[in-house]
Tab-separated table of C-alpha atoms in Angstrom:
chain	number	residue	atom	x	y	z
E	1	MET	CA	-34.615	15.836	8.979
E	2	ALA	CA	-34.886	13.775	5.345
E	3	THR	CA	-34.718	17.449	3.736
E	4	ALA	CA	-32.174	18.751	5.612
E	5	LYS	CA	-29.862	15.698	4.996
E	6	SER	CA	-30.509	15.865	1.421
E	7	SER	CA	-29.667	19.755	1.633
E	8	THR	CA	-26.276	19.043	3.589
E	9	VAL	CA	-24.938	15.952	1.109
E	10	ARG	CA	-25.574	18.338	-2.061
E	11	ASN	CA	-23.732	21.283	-0.225
E	12	ARG	CA	-20.832	18.822	0.034
E	13	GLU	CA	-20.683	17.442	-3.249
E	14	GLN	CA	-20.418	20.610	-4.655
E	15	HIS	CA	-17.474	21.757	-2.925
E	16	LYS	CA	-15.754	18.847	-4.262
E	17	PHE	CA	-12.853	19.548	-6.735
E	18	ASP	CA	-11.291	17.111	-9.352
E	19	LEU	CA	-7.976	18.350	-9.260
E	20	SER	CA	-7.045	16.667	-12.330
E	21	LYS	CA	-9.172	18.664	-14.251
E	22	ILE	CA	-7.369	21.902	-13.086
E	23	SER	CA	-4.741	23.209	-15.966
E	24	ALA	CA	-1.488	23.810	-14.385
E	25	LYS	CA	2.044	23.914	-14.798
E	26	VAL	CA	5.700	24.696	-12.887
E	27	ASP	CA	7.202	27.818	-14.041
E	28	ARG	CA	9.863	27.862	-11.198
E	29	VAL	CA	11.430	25.623	-8.896
E	30	ASN	CA	13.232	26.792	-5.483
E	31	VAL	CA	15.267	25.211	-2.483
E	32	SER	CA	16.187	27.260	0.034
E	33	GLY	CA	18.521	26.765	3.183
E	34	LEU	CA	21.444	25.364	0.606
E	35	LEU	CA	24.196	26.474	2.735
E	36	ARG	CA	27.134	23.688	1.922
E	37	THR	CA	25.175	21.750	-0.662
E	38	HIS	CA	26.392	22.135	-4.514
E	39	ASN	CA	23.018	23.375	-6.417
E	40	ASP	CA	23.385	20.272	-9.194
E	41	TYR	CA	23.071	17.748	-6.487
E	42	VAL	CA	19.727	18.743	-5.585
E	43	MET	CA	18.461	19.626	-9.597
E	44	LYS	CA	16.946	16.556	-9.736
E	45	ALA	CA	14.081	16.874	-7.200
E	46	ALA	CA	12.968	19.238	-10.106
E	47	GLN	CA	12.619	17.145	-13.135
E	48	GLY	CA	8.985	15.524	-12.391
E	49	LEU	CA	7.827	18.770	-11.527
E	50	PHE	CA	7.848	20.476	-14.883
E	51	LYS	CA	6.433	17.199	-16.405
E	52	ALA	CA	3.485	17.901	-14.523
E	53	ARG	CA	-0.215	19.092	-16.498
E	54	ASN	CA	-2.806	19.802	-13.797
E	55	PHE	CA	-2.534	20.369	-10.384
E	56	GLU	CA	-2.940	17.126	-9.349
E	57	GLU	CA	0.204	16.065	-10.636
E	58	VAL	CA	1.782	19.223	-9.088
E	59	MET	CA	0.984	18.452	-5.363
E	60	PHE	CA	1.952	14.579	-6.726
E	61	GLU	CA	5.378	15.472	-8.250
E	62	SER	CA	5.696	17.954	-5.001
E	63	MET	CA	5.223	15.272	-2.510
E	64	ASN	CA	7.678	13.153	-4.806
E	65	ALA	CA	10.622	15.932	-4.795
E	66	LYS	CA	10.194	16.375	-0.929
E	67	SER	CA	10.827	12.590	-0.115
E	68	TYR	CA	13.516	12.581	-3.203
E	69	LEU	CA	15.116	15.618	-0.956
E	70	HIS	CA	14.862	13.388	2.180
E	71	GLU	CA	16.779	10.686	0.777
E	72	LEU	CA	19.917	12.748	-0.369
E	73	GLY	CA	20.480	12.878	3.624
E	74	ILE	CA	21.673	16.648	3.974
E	75	PHE	CA	17.997	18.155	5.650
E	76	LYS	CA	17.306	17.789	8.746
E	77	ASP	CA	13.606	19.100	7.860
E	78	ILE	CA	11.922	20.345	5.064
E	79	SER	CA	8.416	21.759	3.916
E	80	VAL	CA	7.124	22.352	0.594
E	81	HIS	CA	5.383	25.460	-0.085
E	82	ILE	CA	3.226	25.607	-3.838
E	83	ASP	CA	1.683	29.563	-4.777
E	84	VAL	CA	1.289	31.019	-7.967
E	85	SER	CA	3.764	32.598	-10.118
E	86	HIS	CA	4.841	36.671	-9.946
E	87	GLY	CA	6.442	38.175	-12.769
E	88	ASP	CA	6.603	38.768	-16.603
E	89	THR	CA	7.736	35.494	-17.216
E	90	ALA	CA	4.443	33.891	-15.496
E	91	SER	CA	2.449	31.572	-16.945
E	92	PRO	CA	-1.312	32.378	-16.972
E	93	ASP	CA	-1.608	29.020	-15.383
E	94	GLY	CA	1.482	28.677	-13.815
E	95	TYR	CA	2.756	27.781	-10.173
E	96	GLU	CA	6.011	28.040	-8.503
E	97	VAL	CA	7.092	25.479	-6.012
E	98	THR	CA	9.794	26.209	-3.061
E	99	PHE	CA	11.348	23.672	-0.771
E	100	LYS	CA	12.419	25.794	2.399
E	101	GLY	CA	15.108	23.234	4.533
E	102	LYS	CA	16.843	23.131	7.036
E	103	GLU	CA	20.546	21.381	6.565
E	104	LEU	CA	21.826	19.284	9.139
E	105	SER	CA	24.756	20.431	11.317
E	106	ARG	CA	28.275	20.199	10.706
E	107	ILE	CA	29.148	17.894	13.425
E	108	LEU	CA	26.290	15.186	14.784
E	109	GLY	CA	26.728	13.037	17.893
E	110	SER	CA	25.124	10.313	19.644
E	111	VAL	CA	25.536	8.055	22.333
E	112	GLY	CA	23.474	5.067	23.451
E	113	THR	CA	22.991	1.403	24.309
E	114	GLU	CA	21.580	-1.155	21.413
E	115	PHE	CA	20.108	-4.449	22.381
E	116	GLY	CA	19.799	-6.739	19.045
E	117	GLN	CA	21.004	-10.418	17.756
E	118	ASN	CA	21.097	-11.730	21.303
E	119	GLU	CA	23.786	-9.158	23.117
E	120	GLY	CA	24.085	-5.531	24.599
E	121	SER	CA	26.760	-2.810	23.557
E	122	LEU	CA	27.681	0.739	24.171
E	123	ARG	CA	27.691	2.607	21.713
E	124	THR	CA	29.199	5.937	20.235
E	125	GLU	CA	29.082	7.734	16.747
E	126	LEU	CA	30.427	11.127	15.727
E	127	THR	CA	29.421	12.110	12.291
E	128	VAL	CA	30.056	15.019	9.691
E	129	PRO	CA	27.524	14.789	6.944
E	130	ASN	CA	27.157	16.872	3.712
E	131	LEU	CA	31.541	16.776	3.896
E	132	LEU	CA	32.056	18.089	0.457
E	133	GLY	CA	28.750	19.376	-0.206
E	134	ARG	CA	27.267	16.392	-2.544
E	135	GLY	CA	25.969	14.171	0.286
E	136	GLU	CA	29.200	12.866	1.494
E	137	SER	CA	29.235	11.807	5.370
E	138	ILE	CA	32.171	10.989	7.286
E	139	SER	CA	31.668	9.261	10.488
E	140	LEU	CA	33.692	7.807	13.391
E	141	GLN	CA	31.978	4.893	15.866
E	142	GLY	CA	33.061	2.820	18.873
E	143	SER	CA	31.084	0.158	20.606
E	144	TYR	CA	31.715	-1.627	23.736
E	145	SER	CA	29.908	-4.821	23.241
E	146	SER	CA	28.753	-7.632	25.848
E	147	LYS	CA	29.724	-10.785	23.563
E	148	ARG	CA	31.385	-10.258	20.349
E	149	ALA	CA	34.644	-8.126	19.343
E	150	ASN	CA	34.746	-4.250	20.423
E	151	ASP	CA	35.527	-2.096	17.786
E	152	VAL	CA	36.486	1.327	16.422
E	153	GLN	CA	35.438	2.132	12.557
E	154	LEU	CA	35.673	4.913	10.196
E	155	LYS	CA	32.939	4.876	7.767
E	156	PHE	CA	32.979	7.452	4.451
E	157	TRP	CA	29.973	7.029	2.628
E	158	LYS	CA	27.880	9.353	-0.406
E	159	SER	CA	24.874	8.428	-2.538
E	160	TYR	CA	24.990	7.637	-5.962
E	161	PHE	CA	21.402	6.107	-7.361
E	162	HIS	CA	18.280	7.717	-6.407
E	163	THR	CA	15.554	6.261	-7.486
E	164	ARG	CA	12.375	7.242	-6.506
E	165	PHE	CA	10.018	6.755	-8.986
E	166	MET	CA	10.650	2.716	-9.577
E	167	LYS	CA	8.360	0.551	-7.295
E	168	ASN	CA	9.496	-2.272	-5.208
E	169	ARG	CA	12.969	-1.495	-6.388
E	170	PRO	CA	16.061	-2.906	-3.583
E	171	ASP	CA	17.843	-0.762	-1.673
E	172	HIS	CA	21.791	-0.882	-2.836
E	173	SER	CA	24.466	0.209	-0.573
E	174	VAL	CA	28.393	0.515	-0.809
E	175	GLN	CA	30.461	1.234	1.623
E	176	TYR	CA	34.321	1.297	2.460
E	177	GLU	CA	34.893	0.623	6.411
E	178	ALA	CA	38.306	1.400	8.386
E	179	SER	CA	38.255	-0.066	11.948
E	180	ILE	CA	40.519	-1.477	14.585
E	181	ARG	CA	39.231	-4.886	15.876
E	182	GLU	CA	40.228	-6.537	19.255
E	183	LEU	CA	39.541	-10.004	20.437
E	184	SER	CA	39.447	-9.571	24.368
E	185	LEU	CA	39.983	-12.409	26.702
E	186	LEU	CA	36.442	-13.014	29.372
E	187	GLY	CA	37.913	-15.874	31.476
E	188	LYS	CA	41.216	-17.195	32.513
E	189	ILE	CA	40.316	-20.673	30.702
E	190	VAL	CA	40.799	-19.856	27.162
E	191	PRO	CA	42.156	-22.713	24.775
E	192	MET	CA	45.602	-21.689	22.765
E	193	ALA	CA	43.371	-21.295	19.660
E	194	ILE	CA	41.921	-18.349	20.784
E	195	ARG	CA	44.566	-16.707	22.733
E	196	GLN	CA	46.495	-16.910	19.654
E	197	GLN	CA	44.277	-14.510	17.784
E	198	CYS	CA	44.246	-11.741	20.640
E	199	GLY	CA	44.765	-8.406	20.164
E	200	PRO	CA	44.074	-5.215	17.732
E	201	LYS	CA	43.974	-5.954	14.253
E	202	LEU	CA	43.382	-3.180	11.570
E	203	ALA	CA	40.614	-4.181	8.992
E	204	SER	CA	40.010	-2.351	5.455
E	205	LEU	CA	37.632	-3.343	3.493
E	206	MET	CA	34.570	-3.021	0.943
E	207	ARG	CA	30.832	-4.057	1.806
E	208	TYR	CA	27.998	-4.087	-0.449
E	209	SER	CA	24.606	-4.953	0.445
E	210	LEU	CA	21.407	-5.147	-1.109
E	211	ILE	CA	17.591	-5.622	0.601
E	212	PHE	CA	14.836	-6.193	-0.869
E	213	ASP	CA	11.409	-6.165	1.645
E	214	GLN	CA	7.929	-6.436	0.541
E	215	ARG	CA	7.047	-7.532	3.759
E	216	ASP	CA	3.590	-5.582	5.292
E	217	ASN	CA	5.828	-5.378	8.731
E	218	PRO	CA	9.232	-6.163	9.810
E	219	VAL	CA	8.721	-7.677	12.408
E	220	PHE	CA	5.718	-9.791	11.984
E	221	PRO	CA	4.812	-10.273	8.844
E	222	THR	CA	1.510	-11.810	7.615
E	223	ASN	CA	2.402	-11.051	3.703
E	224	GLY	CA	5.720	-10.615	1.340
E	225	ILE	CA	9.185	-11.532	0.872
E	226	MET	CA	12.313	-10.164	2.114
E	227	LEU	CA	15.844	-10.865	0.571
E	228	LYS	CA	19.027	-9.511	2.571
E	229	ALA	CA	22.314	-9.868	1.102
E	230	ILE	CA	25.847	-8.509	2.646
E	231	ASN	CA	29.350	-8.809	0.181
E	232	GLU	CA	32.428	-8.348	2.191
E	233	TYR	CA	36.528	-8.136	0.508
E	234	CYS	CA	38.676	-7.297	3.448
E	235	GLY	CA	42.062	-6.529	2.582
E	236	LEU	CA	42.850	-3.143	1.393
E	237	GLY	CA	44.958	-2.912	3.648
E	238	GLY	CA	45.804	-3.513	7.683
E	239	ASN	CA	46.516	-7.324	8.696
E	240	ILE	CA	43.246	-9.080	8.308
E	241	ALA	CA	42.256	-10.262	4.990
E	242	TYR	CA	39.065	-12.449	3.801
E	243	VAL	CA	36.537	-12.713	1.843
E	244	SER	CA	32.316	-13.315	3.179
E	245	SER	CA	28.960	-13.031	2.017
E	246	CYS	CA	25.499	-13.572	3.905
E	247	VAL	CA	22.081	-13.964	2.393
E	248	HIS	CA	19.005	-14.247	4.901
E	249	GLY	CA	15.314	-14.560	3.129
E	250	GLU	CA	12.080	-14.806	4.617
E	251	VAL	CA	8.515	-15.640	2.871
E	252	SER	CA	5.637	-15.186	4.645
E	253	LEU	CA	1.856	-16.346	3.693
E	254	PRO	CA	-0.934	-15.997	5.034
E	255	LEU	CA	-3.767	-18.887	5.980
E	256	PHE	CA	-6.706	-18.604	7.571
E	257	SER	CA	-7.769	-17.230	11.330
E	258	GLY	CA	-4.744	-15.194	11.580
E	259	ILE	CA	-2.534	-17.571	11.199
E	260	VAL	CA	0.640	-17.306	8.971
E	261	ALA	CA	2.957	-19.658	7.652
E	262	GLN	CA	6.671	-18.471	7.409
E	263	VAL	CA	9.815	-19.986	5.315
E	264	CYS	CA	13.370	-18.633	6.859
E	265	GLY	CA	17.068	-19.386	5.506
E	266	ARG	CA	20.115	-18.187	5.777
E	267	VAL	CA	23.501	-18.912	4.457
E	268	GLY	CA	26.811	-17.756	5.287
E	269	ILE	CA	30.406	-18.184	3.756
E	270	VAL	CA	33.648	-16.697	4.135
E	271	LYS	CA	37.563	-17.875	2.758
E	272	GLU	CA	40.479	-16.611	3.179
E	273	THR	CA	42.572	-14.904	0.447
E	274	LYS	CA	46.281	-15.312	-0.948
E	275	LYS	CA	47.213	-12.480	1.674
E	276	THR	CA	46.805	-14.265	4.797
E	277	ASP	CA	46.720	-17.680	5.684
E	278	TYR	CA	43.936	-17.687	8.672
E	279	ILE	CA	40.056	-15.838	9.467
E	280	PRO	CA	39.878	-13.948	12.408
E	281	LEU	CA	37.607	-15.622	14.768
E	282	SER	CA	34.979	-12.901	14.828
E	283	ASN	CA	34.387	-12.996	11.429
E	284	LEU	CA	33.438	-16.911	11.293
E	285	TYR	CA	29.720	-18.035	11.761
E	286	LEU	CA	28.244	-19.202	14.778
E	287	CYS	CA	25.932	-21.623	14.400
E	288	GLY	CA	23.166	-22.140	17.294
E	289	GLY	CA	21.051	-20.103	19.486
E	290	PRO	CA	18.000	-18.543	19.624
E	291	LEU	CA	18.631	-16.322	16.271
E	292	THR	CA	20.267	-19.061	14.547
E	293	LEU	CA	19.136	-22.800	15.253
E	294	ARG	CA	17.240	-22.590	18.377
E	295	GLY	CA	17.712	-25.720	20.792
E	296	PHE	CA	20.939	-25.196	20.781
E	297	LYS	CA	23.243	-22.847	22.683
E	298	TYR	CA	25.088	-19.612	21.238
E	299	GLY	CA	27.814	-21.580	18.944
E	300	GLY	CA	26.845	-24.462	20.074
E	301	ALA	CA	26.114	-25.869	16.860
E	302	GLY	CA	29.328	-25.602	15.530
E	303	PRO	CA	33.112	-26.734	15.877
E	304	VAL	CA	34.760	-26.382	19.207
E	305	VAL	CA	38.317	-26.065	20.331
E	306	GLU	CA	38.386	-27.732	23.886
E	307	GLY	CA	34.967	-27.170	24.688
E	308	THR	CA	34.902	-23.778	23.409
E	309	PRO	CA	32.783	-22.715	20.045
E	310	ILE	CA	34.908	-20.777	17.477
E	311	GLY	CA	32.651	-20.379	14.782
E	312	ALA	CA	32.816	-22.282	11.189
E	313	GLU	CA	33.420	-20.579	7.845
E	314	THR	CA	30.514	-21.572	6.333
E	315	TYR	CA	26.765	-22.576	7.762
E	316	TRP	CA	23.426	-22.633	6.698
E	317	SER	CA	19.792	-22.848	8.988
E	318	THR	CA	16.335	-22.957	8.161
E	319	GLY	CA	12.981	-22.175	10.034
E	320	PHE	CA	9.631	-23.068	9.353
E	321	HIS	CA	7.051	-21.572	11.231
E	322	LEU	CA	3.556	-21.552	11.872
E	323	TRP	CA	2.521	-17.709	13.499
E	324	ALA	CA	-0.923	-17.028	15.549
E	325	PRO	CA	-2.433	-14.636	17.621
E	326	LEU	CA	-3.174	-14.491	20.968
E	327	PRO	CA	-5.804	-16.346	22.047
E	328	TYR	CA	-9.098	-13.839	22.865
E	329	HIS	CA	-7.082	-10.987	21.141
E	330	GLN	CA	-10.059	-9.244	20.461
E	331	VAL	CA	-10.645	-8.690	23.835
E	332	PHE	CA	-7.112	-7.182	24.265
E	333	LYS	CA	-7.353	-5.485	20.767
E	334	SER	CA	-3.965	-3.090	20.021
E	335	PHE	CA	-2.144	-4.248	22.836
E	336	ALA	CA	-2.757	-7.932	21.731
E	337	ASN	CA	-0.728	-6.993	18.292
E	338	ASN	CA	2.302	-6.943	20.341
E	339	PHE	CA	2.285	-10.614	20.721
E	340	ARG	CA	1.953	-13.732	18.615
E	341	THR	CA	2.534	-17.425	19.258
E	342	HIS	CA	4.216	-19.425	17.098
E	343	VAL	CA	5.645	-23.409	16.434
E	344	PHE	CA	8.582	-23.751	14.992
E	345	TYR	CA	11.222	-26.148	13.049
E	346	ASN	CA	14.881	-25.673	12.753
E	347	ALA	CA	17.577	-26.957	11.163
E	348	GLY	CA	20.896	-26.454	10.066
E	349	ASN	CA	24.715	-27.404	9.751
E	350	PHE	CA	28.354	-25.828	9.331
E	351	ASN	CA	30.953	-26.658	7.216
E	352	THR	CA	29.006	-28.660	4.870
E	353	PHE	CA	25.949	-27.500	3.417
E	354	SER	CA	24.872	-31.380	2.759
E	355	ILE	CA	21.869	-32.547	5.087
E	356	ASP	CA	23.620	-35.760	6.741
E	357	HIS	CA	24.460	-34.559	9.662
E	358	MET	CA	22.436	-31.649	9.901
E	359	ARG	CA	21.199	-30.796	13.360
E	360	THR	CA	17.538	-30.077	14.234
E	361	ALA	CA	14.843	-28.791	17.132
E	362	PHE	CA	11.638	-29.029	17.418
E	363	GLY	CA	9.404	-26.100	19.862
E	364	VAL	CA	6.620	-23.600	20.384
E	365	GLY	CA	6.996	-19.977	21.849
E	366	LEU	CA	6.054	-16.865	22.662
E	367	ALA	CA	7.213	-13.392	20.666
E	368	PHE	CA	6.776	-9.557	21.774
E	369	LYS	CA	7.787	-6.927	19.620
E	370	LEU	CA	9.489	-3.862	20.194
E	371	ALA	CA	9.156	-0.758	18.953
E	372	GLU	CA	8.570	-2.366	15.117
E	373	ARG	CA	12.322	-3.418	14.875
E	374	ALA	CA	12.879	-6.160	16.451
E	375	ARG	CA	11.109	-8.854	18.918
E	376	ILE	CA	11.791	-10.639	21.894
E	377	GLU	CA	11.187	-15.070	21.732
E	378	LEU	CA	10.392	-17.224	24.753
E	379	ASN	CA	10.517	-20.681	23.211
E	380	TYR	CA	10.475	-23.890	24.418
E	381	CYS	CA	12.681	-25.960	22.206
E	382	ILE	CA	13.285	-30.188	21.908
E	383	PRO	CA	16.250	-30.679	20.221
E	384	LEU	CA	15.704	-33.857	17.556
E	385	ARG	CA	18.914	-34.261	16.173
E	386	SER	CA	21.786	-33.704	17.329
E	387	TYR	CA	25.995	-34.782	17.949
E	388	ALA	CA	28.007	-35.390	21.129
E	389	SER	CA	30.361	-32.182	20.420
E	390	ASP	CA	27.079	-30.263	20.492
E	391	LYS	CA	25.804	-27.646	22.906
E	392	LEU	CA	22.231	-28.498	23.986
E	393	ASN	CA	19.094	-25.900	25.399
E	394	ASN	CA	16.406	-28.584	26.081
E	395	GLY	CA	13.668	-26.360	27.366
E	396	PHE	CA	13.312	-22.644	27.398
E	397	GLN	CA	15.579	-20.444	25.318
E	398	PHE	CA	15.290	-16.534	25.652
E	399	GLY	CA	16.032	-14.411	22.658
E	400	ILE	CA	16.172	-10.664	21.361
E	401	GLY	CA	17.010	-9.677	17.983
E	402	TYR	CA	16.000	-7.954	14.785
E	403	GLU	CA	16.644	-11.208	12.557
E	404	PHE	CA	15.586	-14.812	13.201
E	405	VAL	CA	15.892	-17.898	11.303
């Protein structure tokens, strides 16, 4: 028995190869399946391959090149094939790397529903990818929301920066958006300040966003940080003009026995420009609700007009959490990983960064993970500090979304 086992181990060791000791170089790189795409747009994918000096580096750089081509947003599917070089110019240890891709269709369409940020919406989208052959795309989107303004958006975007070799890099995005935004009345008794802004409005804006995410999980992180900043300038045409900036951050730190401490914060500012003397209500920040300030109703911790929340030009909110797994989670195994319990403390305010008149709340709750992207919370909230104009939610509060404070 012992002899047979040791013989098997020796055979396995004999079949192990160190690929870094196999001399190799790439003589040629082919990218097949290019119909509308220009060759110069995919040439950067081959730069790392020609620097490889052994077979391990060839395989590693091939996977990097495949990821790079995926990031360009022009292929529906792509595969890698490595073969020895052929022909008169082939090197003794040369290889050819071929990427076989299938480009996206000329027109893509989708219809679906979205549930997030404590609201539901019906969304349709029509996209023309790789419009000019270098990753340009244009899309027409329409959405009907249950709570916020309905809109129609026309977007054009193009990828400029491909930094696949940088580790822990932030994601940058520059977008132009043209949209028709309409504020509709959902009830008969609506203050005149809101009625005056009803009707369709044309928005033309530039948006820059930065996302730096080092969390080990986007829903229930146990370690890492996340920073997200979105800046908009609206006024490149149309009849809406404003400048806005919103920053959201999270820091998670593991403690003991699966308990995680988390600190969250969000700051939002929107200001009018010289082209207008008011800011549309749909662009103001609503402070209060399960996603921003628990223990208060949606928009219930902000300014109101005749009892109706209208939003604020500036607001901030913070959250302190202690997350823990379910009791006896070892028994339920993977199913229990979709749940977390937490104790939280929220604080926030609007139209000032002072803490003199801030609102606060405390509570406990249960959270459920939705498809590695969003989560559902059922919390029992106790407002600790509030004012006469606030709309409180003392007791159980339900929330669904992908960014909580």
